[in-house]
Amino acid sequence: MTHYAAPIKAKFWTPGVVVLAVLMAAGAAAIAARFIGGIGYVSNLTTARPWGLWIGVDVASGVALAAGGFTTAFLAHIIGRHYYEAVVRPALLTAVLGYTFVVLGLLVDIGRSWAIWKPMLYWNPTSVLFEVAMCVMLYLNVLYIEFLPIVVERFKGRVKLPGLLAVLNGPLDGLLKLADTVLPKIMWFFIIAGVVLSCMHQSSLGSLMLIAPTKLHPLWYTPMLPLLFLTSAIAVGYPMVVFEATLATTSLKLDGEMNILTPLTRVTLFLLGLYLALKVGDMVVRGTYVYLLDFTAQTNAFIIEVLFGVIVPWLMLLSPKLRRSRRALFIACTMIVGGVLVNRINVFVVGYRPPISEANYFPAIGEVLVTVGLIAALMFVYRFIVTYLPVLNKPEQEVSA
Amino acid sequence: MGLNRRNFFKLVTAAGAAVAGSDGAAHAWQSRAPSDSVGCLVDLTRCIGCRKCEEACNRVNRLPPPDRAFEDLTLLDKKRRPDERTYTVVNRHVSGEIDARDQLVPTFVKLQCMHCQDPACASACIVGALTKKENGTVHYDVSKCIGCRYCMVACPFEIPAYEYHDPITPRVMKCTFCYERVHSENKLPGCAEICPVEAITFGRRSDLIDAARQRIKKNPGRYIDHVYGEKEVGGTSWIYLSGVSFERVGFNALPETPIPRLAESIQHALFSYLWSPIVLFGMLGGVMWASKDKRDRSGNGKKGGGQ
């Protein structure tokens, strides 16, 4: 099986991209409002509900759904399954963009965006958030280094800057050639570091809520939260690759890559099953199943999360026939991705009930616009990068031609 | 797929074992509460709801002027919470108790930061902007704060408020325990100084607990046998005496375990000396090296996309 990534030769400004640009403009307006009138001007956040949509979706879900990056790096480069090489670059790009937008989301959410560097100077080792922040910062740099070879491959020997900048052509090309010699020799370190850093902060994102035992609903509050966050992040890695590859190859009319995606999701059966077993086991051991028939917003959200986000797609993946069907596999993987998304929203927003003020929270239109705008911007930049850099696989016919 | 599954399994079990191991480590967790902290004892049976403490707090902390005058007691008709312009509020609760003339007896409850012995906010704070001072104050240093609001997530009393309408330099706002007055100027906190009925007693926390116990012993009919804050969340610097059950006047039942204990124990078990990342790095390095060998032997080695 040969694999050959190349820039996509397709029109950039399709109607879909125009829609993305409109959503980005709406998000930009909401972000401008946040930096003029304050967080309170665009959001429904309060004393009792300090974290809302931005932390639940932009940050927590953003990190979880970028897990395709380290799980594919593990598969193709650590245990050497080169058969899956074709999905590594798109997954890596998703992770690079995912984490970049996590940081952008954080810049909107934290009150003093200009002070975001301060945790590097003032350390608080007892803080789970401090550890998460350090890991995310380091991992973002690791991801950029892992992505460098793609940039080098595209521009090495082809640096042609216009006008006066032309004097830089020589030195820049030298730099790229140097990177091309050095990077392959040291990349092993960054690949392993990426997996280690991911395991650390994916789990610690779960530990974050252990500081709120009186606030988080018992269906989610468990000492197992870090393990559940880690296993669900690992389990969602390959389904996210399928989700993203199917969307990209469909919209750009490329080869569907089912010969890779079908075997890739076989291991998901085990990983998602493990997550399900841990989650159900935890519920049985702690006896929290007594809440299941409460019919409150919390318990309903939990049932939806586990039933449609884990159990149904797991049963679907059990069937080899469904795994080979492009449509069925896409549906199952979308449900798994949605399940992890709902889980993160549940832990950080829906399941969070301050017992004294019993304050409710529903995201304001401004918060929704910021989140939608950031996701649209992520997709826009993804589309831009795959158009100009060798990330996605060339269609088969062009390879043979 | 055998190798693949096995390695994933190793990874997951390593993480699982580490979390499971934290049970044992939980016993090693040590409270970092200062031995000689100061505190305040609030006697709810004495408070008359005059709001003088609110006024004094506003004055000594130079907080913005209130929308309605402090003399306006109709504010007590609604339950309030401390907010970004108010470090302390007094609420009127009606527990159902009636006096000799069949009138409902109100209970007034002053709310402010409890200054926990093992504060969840200080444990959670990403930059250590919140700290437990030697004298017991939970102190906020705005120069370190980045505005993540994790302290507000952590606080079991829902106390820290935020200046949500300041776009660039918002602050976390909460009772300072008049740190400068108490620590440097040897004065009482503004609220304790002004209270006309001695409902707020300032002193050493251990002495206050003894005093509270004495009052209950001398007057068992007046008080219920519970000092709120003596044991709640491992103890707080502000403690309360009441004539009616605390749950009926707006206090929530809290565990006696300090809030940060579980999270800190797990973090410590997983990451002390960074042992788990180092072990994981070594394991993955070994697996990578071994599978690289295999690839070279079978001759299907091909330069990877990311490499």
XYZ file of C-alpha atoms in Angstrom, chain B residues 4-266:
263
model
C -1.509 -3.023 19.063
C -4.063 -4.129 21.624
C -1.484 -5.372 24.056
C 0.335 -2.074 24.086
C -2.760 -0.036 24.497
C -3.713 -2.319 27.323
C -0.351 -1.766 29.028
C -0.804 1.950 28.774
C -4.281 1.885 30.184
C -3.464 -0.501 33.026
C -0.450 1.594 34.001
C -2.670 4.632 34.337
C -5.329 2.584 36.105
C -2.896 1.103 38.594
C -1.620 4.569 39.389
C -5.106 5.863 40.090
C -5.951 2.796 42.165
C -2.707 3.281 44.082
C -3.842 6.716 45.133
C -6.155 5.134 47.716
C -3.146 4.252 49.783
C -1.524 7.603 49.197
C -4.642 9.407 50.421
C -3.593 8.524 53.951
C -0.317 10.301 53.415
C -2.100 13.556 52.644
C -1.232 16.214 55.191
C -3.269 19.268 56.078
C -1.308 22.481 55.585
C -3.529 24.489 57.953
C -1.550 27.012 60.029
C -1.476 26.044 63.699
C -2.089 29.533 65.003
C -4.774 30.988 62.780
C -7.131 33.755 63.771
C -10.849 33.609 63.140
C -14.241 35.035 63.902
C -17.085 33.469 65.857
C -20.487 34.596 64.613
C -23.286 34.081 67.130
C -26.507 34.020 65.114
C -28.596 34.250 68.296
C -27.128 37.730 68.918
C -27.290 39.221 65.424
C -30.072 41.811 65.012
C -29.653 42.352 61.249
C -28.650 46.039 61.442
C -26.260 45.754 58.447
C -23.625 47.860 60.243
C -21.045 45.196 59.358
C -21.897 45.547 55.674
C -21.386 49.293 55.919
C -18.070 48.997 57.773
C -16.833 46.386 55.284
C -17.696 48.660 52.387
C -15.863 51.562 54.044
C -12.634 49.907 55.188
C -12.219 47.998 51.911
C -13.076 51.076 49.805
C -15.722 49.171 47.846
C -18.025 51.026 45.429
C -21.031 52.773 47.054
C -24.131 50.572 47.258
C -27.257 51.118 45.145
C -29.382 51.453 48.278
C -28.355 52.880 51.646
C -27.084 50.530 54.358
C -29.835 51.846 56.669
C -32.446 50.452 54.268
C -33.478 47.206 55.968
C -36.078 46.305 53.326
C -33.153 44.762 51.434
C -33.446 41.927 53.923
C -36.732 40.857 52.317
C -34.687 39.207 49.597
C -31.889 36.683 50.018
C -28.605 38.083 48.736
C -25.154 36.654 48.072
C -21.783 38.393 48.330
C -20.817 39.738 44.905
C -18.053 41.656 43.147
C -19.058 44.886 44.925
C -19.952 43.409 48.310
C -17.677 41.196 50.400
C -20.322 40.464 53.040
C -24.120 40.407 53.226
C -26.626 39.702 55.999
C -29.724 37.664 55.178
C -32.889 37.193 57.217
C -34.125 33.632 57.571
C -37.368 32.542 59.179
C -36.962 29.091 60.603
C -40.535 28.730 61.872
C -39.634 29.330 65.509
C -42.121 31.636 67.303
C -41.744 33.783 70.408
C -44.065 34.231 73.429
C -46.343 36.558 71.484
C -46.696 34.130 68.559
C -44.404 36.224 66.369
C -42.009 34.510 63.971
C -38.445 34.849 65.203
C -36.036 35.832 62.432
C -32.475 34.569 62.307
C -29.943 36.874 60.667
C -26.994 35.248 58.934
C -23.873 37.120 57.875
C -22.123 35.627 54.851
C -18.530 36.179 53.719
C -15.470 34.112 52.794
C -15.085 31.400 55.465
C -11.266 31.411 55.202
C -11.035 27.605 55.180
C -8.196 25.896 57.016
C -7.396 23.907 53.843
C -8.862 26.186 51.202
C -9.974 24.543 47.960
C -9.470 27.825 46.094
C -5.791 28.042 47.085
C -5.195 24.400 46.166
C -6.874 24.933 42.805
C -5.398 28.314 41.853
C -3.250 27.806 38.747
C -0.691 30.447 39.743
C -0.976 30.396 43.547
C -2.577 33.849 43.596
C -4.742 32.587 46.456
C -2.779 31.498 49.514
C -3.470 30.590 53.128
C -1.459 33.069 55.189
C 0.220 32.147 58.495
C -2.444 34.070 60.428
C -5.253 32.129 58.735
C -6.331 34.627 56.090
C -7.040 33.294 52.608
C -5.287 36.014 50.655
C -5.700 37.035 47.005
C -2.766 38.482 45.053
C -4.162 40.120 41.942
C -0.720 40.538 40.374
C -0.492 36.776 39.777
C -4.128 36.139 38.767
C -4.908 35.193 35.148
C -8.685 35.090 35.618
C -9.293 31.370 35.010
C -11.974 31.305 37.752
C -11.032 27.770 38.867
C -11.129 29.124 42.470
C -14.812 29.842 41.961
C -15.378 26.287 40.687
C -13.534 24.922 43.726
C -15.104 27.009 46.539
C -17.690 24.893 48.431
C -19.276 28.093 49.808
C -19.690 29.746 46.357
C -17.987 32.883 47.647
C -15.421 34.308 45.196
C -17.120 36.719 42.795
C -15.730 38.098 39.567
C -15.670 41.495 37.893
C -17.267 40.109 34.732
C -17.850 43.577 33.318
C -14.206 44.628 33.318
C -12.859 43.643 29.875
C -9.108 43.781 30.579
C -8.238 43.761 34.298
C -11.067 41.985 36.157
C -10.384 40.804 39.711
C -11.648 37.987 41.911
C -13.498 39.698 44.746
C -13.945 38.192 48.187
C -13.585 39.036 51.889
C -9.936 39.856 52.685
C -10.363 39.257 56.436
C -9.084 42.857 56.515
C -5.593 41.419 56.146
C -3.746 44.759 56.374
C -5.747 45.943 59.410
C -5.365 42.657 61.262
C -1.820 41.777 60.269
C -0.037 45.156 60.088
C -2.173 47.624 62.019
C -3.211 45.298 64.852
C -6.859 46.260 64.446
C -10.034 44.205 64.304
C -11.681 43.383 60.976
C -14.088 46.188 60.055
C -17.203 44.103 60.665
C -16.096 42.716 64.039
C -15.086 46.188 65.231
C -18.404 47.835 64.486
C -20.868 45.114 65.523
C -23.034 46.758 68.237
C -24.205 43.492 69.826
C -20.930 41.529 69.817
C -22.350 38.979 67.448
C -18.897 38.774 65.814
C -16.016 37.808 68.095
C -12.498 38.071 66.681
C -9.730 35.947 68.156
C -7.519 32.935 67.892
C -9.433 30.130 66.179
C -8.735 27.574 68.916
C -9.892 30.029 71.610
C -13.050 30.789 69.627
C -13.936 27.092 69.420
C -13.499 26.820 73.213
C -15.616 29.941 73.710
C -18.326 28.554 71.435
C -18.368 25.272 73.370
C -18.616 27.250 76.646
C -21.614 29.219 75.388
C -23.399 26.017 74.356
C -22.628 24.427 77.733
C -23.811 27.442 79.741
C -26.937 27.926 77.692
C -27.995 24.612 76.174
C -31.527 25.922 75.574
C -30.321 28.854 73.510
C -28.012 26.963 71.150
C -28.039 23.793 69.128
C -25.018 21.608 69.838
C -23.088 22.295 66.641
C -20.283 24.727 65.879
C -20.531 25.198 62.110
C -17.046 25.511 60.663
C -15.279 23.590 63.412
C -15.183 20.424 61.311
C -16.845 21.326 57.991
C -14.416 20.869 55.048
C -11.666 20.263 57.584
C -12.420 23.482 59.475
C -12.891 27.149 58.621
C -11.557 30.293 60.273
C -15.055 31.757 60.486
C -17.260 29.637 62.745
C -20.935 29.957 63.640
C -23.253 29.321 66.596
C -26.994 29.057 66.038
C -30.237 28.545 67.921
C -31.821 26.648 65.047
C -30.587 23.928 62.755
C -28.016 25.337 60.340
C -29.739 23.729 57.357
C -32.849 25.821 58.078
C -30.935 29.093 57.879
C -29.145 28.598 54.586
C -26.029 26.590 55.491
C -25.359 23.440 53.510
C -24.217 20.209 55.039
C -20.595 19.652 54.068
C -18.218 16.703 54.462
C -15.522 16.851 57.147
C -12.844 15.959 54.605
C -10.889 18.954 53.346
C -12.042 19.623 49.767
C -8.552 19.505 48.126
C -7.653 16.145 49.661
C -8.797 13.765 46.887
C -7.513 15.805 43.941
C -4.167 16.482 45.618
C -3.738 12.821 46.623
C -4.383 11.612 43.077
